[in-house]
mmCIF file of C-alpha atoms in Angstrom:
data_model
loop_
_atom_site.group_PDB
_atom_site.id
_atom_site.type_symbol
_atom_site.label_atom_id
_atom_site.label_comp_id
_atom_site.label_asym_id
_atom_site.label_seq_id
_atom_site.Cartn_x
_atom_site.Cartn_y
_atom_site.Cartn_z
ATOM 1 C CA UNK A 22 -3.509 -1.187 -4.838
ATOM 2 C CA UNK A 23 -1.969 2.134 -6.078
ATOM 3 C CA UNK A 24 0.680 3.511 -3.984
ATOM 4 C CA UNK A 25 0.257 6.426 -1.396
ATOM 5 C CA UNK A 26 1.885 8.905 -4.153
ATOM 6 C CA UNK A 27 -0.605 7.755 -7.085
ATOM 7 C CA UNK A 28 -4.115 8.410 -6.223
ATOM 8 C CA UNK A 29 -6.667 6.194 -8.063
ATOM 9 C CA UNK A 30 -7.200 7.059 -11.560
ATOM 10 C CA UNK A 31 -10.625 8.438 -11.140
ATOM 11 C CA UNK A 32 -12.242 10.014 -14.102
ATOM 12 C CA UNK A 33 -14.763 12.726 -13.610
ATOM 13 C CA UNK A 34 -17.257 14.008 -16.006
ATOM 14 C CA UNK A 35 -20.027 16.432 -15.835
ATOM 15 C CA UNK A 36 -23.424 14.792 -17.288
ATOM 16 C CA UNK A 37 -27.037 16.159 -17.279
ATOM 17 C CA UNK A 38 -29.487 14.690 -15.073
ATOM 18 C CA UNK A 39 -31.245 12.478 -17.514
ATOM 19 C CA UNK A 40 -28.119 11.165 -19.051
ATOM 20 C CA UNK A 41 -26.761 9.532 -15.678
ATOM 21 C CA UNK A 42 -29.208 6.766 -15.216
ATOM 22 C CA UNK A 43 -28.492 5.671 -18.653
ATOM 23 C CA UNK A 44 -24.656 5.393 -17.782
ATOM 24 C CA UNK A 45 -25.421 3.990 -14.428
ATOM 25 C CA UNK A 46 -27.588 1.176 -16.176
ATOM 26 C CA UNK A 47 -24.929 0.358 -18.805
ATOM 27 C CA UNK A 48 -22.463 -0.015 -16.173
ATOM 28 C CA UNK A 49 -24.661 -2.212 -14.300
ATOM 29 C CA UNK A 50 -25.392 -4.309 -17.261
ATOM 30 C CA UNK A 51 -21.875 -4.539 -18.386
ATOM 31 C CA UNK A 52 -20.624 -5.749 -14.846
ATOM 32 C CA UNK A 53 -23.574 -8.179 -14.724
ATOM 33 C CA UNK A 54 -22.301 -9.653 -18.197
ATOM 34 C CA UNK A 55 -18.737 -9.488 -17.049
ATOM 35 C CA UNK A 56 -19.655 -11.476 -13.809
ATOM 36 C CA UNK A 57 -21.751 -14.026 -15.879
ATOM 37 C CA UNK A 58 -18.856 -14.164 -18.501
ATOM 38 C CA UNK A 59 -16.584 -15.928 -15.403
ATOM 39 C CA UNK A 60 -18.972 -18.640 -15.773
ATOM 40 C CA UNK A 61 -20.031 -18.858 -19.414
ATOM 41 C CA UNK A 62 -17.386 -19.796 -21.769
ATOM 42 C CA UNK A 63 -18.139 -17.511 -24.807
ATOM 43 C CA UNK A 64 -18.881 -14.269 -22.747
ATOM 44 C CA UNK A 65 -15.540 -12.560 -22.085
ATOM 45 C CA UNK A 66 -15.106 -10.914 -18.686
ATOM 46 C CA UNK A 67 -12.567 -8.526 -19.062
ATOM 47 C CA UNK A 68 -14.058 -6.183 -21.674
ATOM 48 C CA UNK A 69 -17.358 -5.951 -19.915
ATOM 49 C CA UNK A 70 -15.781 -4.912 -16.660
ATOM 50 C CA UNK A 71 -13.702 -2.307 -18.569
ATOM 51 C CA UNK A 72 -16.858 -1.027 -20.187
ATOM 52 C CA UNK A 73 -18.505 -1.097 -16.971
ATOM 53 C CA UNK A 74 -15.897 1.038 -15.358
ATOM 54 C CA UNK A 75 -16.103 3.491 -18.312
ATOM 55 C CA UNK A 76 -19.937 3.931 -17.750
ATOM 56 C CA UNK A 77 -19.638 4.304 -14.022
ATOM 57 C CA UNK A 78 -17.043 7.012 -14.759
ATOM 58 C CA UNK A 79 -19.710 9.016 -16.282
ATOM 59 C CA UNK A 80 -22.496 8.205 -14.255
ATOM 60 C CA UNK A 81 -21.525 8.064 -10.783
ATOM 61 C CA UNK A 82 -18.023 9.068 -9.236
ATOM 62 C CA UNK A 83 -19.110 6.728 -6.293
ATOM 63 C CA UNK A 84 -19.660 3.655 -8.273
ATOM 64 C CA UNK A 85 -16.630 4.427 -10.205
ATOM 65 C CA UNK A 86 -14.569 4.740 -6.719
ATOM 66 C CA UNK A 87 -16.279 1.150 -5.853
ATOM 67 C CA UNK A 88 -15.109 -0.244 -8.925
ATOM 68 C CA UNK A 89 -11.376 1.108 -8.491
ATOM 69 C CA UNK A 90 -11.106 -0.383 -4.833
ATOM 70 C CA UNK A 91 -12.767 -3.752 -5.479
ATOM 71 C CA UNK A 92 -10.268 -6.581 -4.638
ATOM 72 C CA UNK A 93 -11.341 -8.241 -7.937
ATOM 73 C CA UNK A 94 -12.183 -5.703 -10.494
ATOM 74 C CA UNK A 95 -10.172 -2.508 -9.245
ATOM 75 C CA UNK A 96 -6.643 -3.860 -10.363
ATOM 76 C CA UNK A 97 -7.948 -4.890 -13.952
ATOM 77 C CA UNK A 98 -9.565 -1.401 -14.311
ATOM 78 C CA UNK A 99 -6.483 0.718 -12.807
ATOM 79 C CA UNK A 100 -3.902 -1.340 -14.756
ATOM 80 C CA UNK A 101 -5.736 -0.748 -18.098
ATOM 81 C CA UNK A 102 -6.104 2.778 -17.398
ATOM 82 C CA UNK A 103 -2.671 3.319 -16.394
ATOM 83 C CA UNK A 104 -0.925 1.368 -19.185
ATOM 84 C CA UNK A 105 -3.427 0.499 -21.693
ATOM 85 C CA UNK A 106 -1.875 -2.826 -22.244
ATOM 86 C CA UNK A 107 -2.937 -6.386 -21.682
ATOM 87 C CA UNK A 108 -0.751 -8.934 -19.714
ATOM 88 C CA UNK A 109 0.713 -11.438 -21.905
ATOM 89 C CA UNK A 110 -0.627 -14.278 -19.809
ATOM 90 C CA UNK A 111 -4.330 -12.808 -20.208
ATOM 91 C CA UNK A 112 -3.680 -12.713 -23.939
ATOM 92 C CA UNK A 113 -2.943 -16.389 -23.987
ATOM 93 C CA UNK A 114 -5.590 -17.513 -21.632
ATOM 94 C CA UNK A 115 -8.305 -15.757 -23.533
ATOM 95 C CA UNK A 116 -7.225 -17.173 -26.940
ATOM 96 C CA UNK A 117 -7.083 -20.705 -25.606
ATOM 97 C CA UNK A 118 -10.505 -20.269 -24.024
ATOM 98 C CA UNK A 119 -12.253 -18.617 -26.921
ATOM 99 C CA UNK A 120 -10.841 -21.453 -28.994
ATOM 100 C CA UNK A 121 -12.403 -24.269 -26.818
ATOM 101 C CA UNK A 122 -15.471 -22.089 -26.540
ATOM 102 C CA UNK A 123 -15.923 -21.836 -30.545
ATOM 103 C CA UNK A 124 -14.969 -25.847 -30.636
ATOM 104 C CA UNK A 125 -17.554 -26.698 -28.152
ATOM 105 C CA UNK A 126 -20.197 -24.172 -30.032
ATOM 106 C CA UNK A 127 -19.503 -25.551 -33.177
ATOM 107 C CA UNK A 128 -20.349 -28.887 -32.036
ATOM 108 C CA UNK A 129 -23.447 -27.776 -30.132
ATOM 109 C CA UNK A 130 -25.058 -25.136 -32.257
ATOM 110 C CA UNK A 131 -27.226 -25.894 -35.181
ATOM 111 C CA UNK A 132 -25.283 -25.810 -38.355
ATOM 112 C CA UNK A 133 -26.835 -22.523 -39.653
ATOM 113 C CA UNK A 134 -25.475 -20.615 -36.635
ATOM 114 C CA UNK A 135 -22.017 -22.238 -36.219
ATOM 115 C CA UNK A 136 -19.879 -19.840 -37.414
ATOM 116 C CA UNK A 137 -21.215 -16.926 -35.240
ATOM 117 C CA UNK A 138 -19.518 -17.389 -32.211
ATOM 118 C CA UNK A 139 -16.082 -18.023 -34.196
ATOM 119 C CA UNK A 140 -16.504 -14.520 -35.815
ATOM 120 C CA UNK A 141 -17.037 -12.852 -32.608
ATOM 121 C CA UNK A 142 -14.165 -14.792 -31.165
ATOM 122 C CA UNK A 143 -11.871 -14.027 -34.072
ATOM 123 C CA UNK A 144 -12.820 -10.376 -34.170
ATOM 124 C CA UNK A 145 -12.292 -10.349 -30.139
ATOM 125 C CA UNK A 146 -8.963 -12.213 -30.662
ATOM 126 C CA UNK A 147 -8.019 -9.557 -33.391
ATOM 127 C CA UNK A 148 -8.614 -6.534 -31.081
ATOM 128 C CA UNK A 149 -7.006 -8.326 -28.223
ATOM 129 C CA UNK A 150 -3.642 -9.202 -29.862
ATOM 130 C CA UNK A 151 -3.456 -5.609 -31.396
ATOM 131 C CA UNK A 152 -3.231 -4.051 -28.168
ATOM 132 C CA UNK A 153 -0.033 -3.361 -26.439
ATOM 133 C CA UNK A 154 1.433 -6.566 -24.537
ATOM 134 C CA UNK A 155 2.492 -6.104 -21.013
ATOM 135 C CA UNK A 156 4.980 -8.565 -19.638
#
């Protein structure tokens, strides 16, 4: 939780009436995918939670505040907004999980499509390791 001297980094945008529901739907879908990613090895959680916060910031101040105050998602979003860095431990764990998931997918998926999860995970890994590291 942020200290008393620093307010939550709430981002406010003004959007027209018809765009708000689109941002809200994007935020809800992203949050749902992030939640499913907790249990599904090939689906990453953190990027979807950050995307949900991004969408909620543009769709609803109330939902964004809920995300920032949530005990599980809030610290992740606040830390990203403050530091724009990923903890080393999170990078390492994500790399191990993506590697294990790709190996499992290689064994289970029909041969024509085996490379797709690996390509996605390699792209995600490159993006992840190019971000600043917070120790």
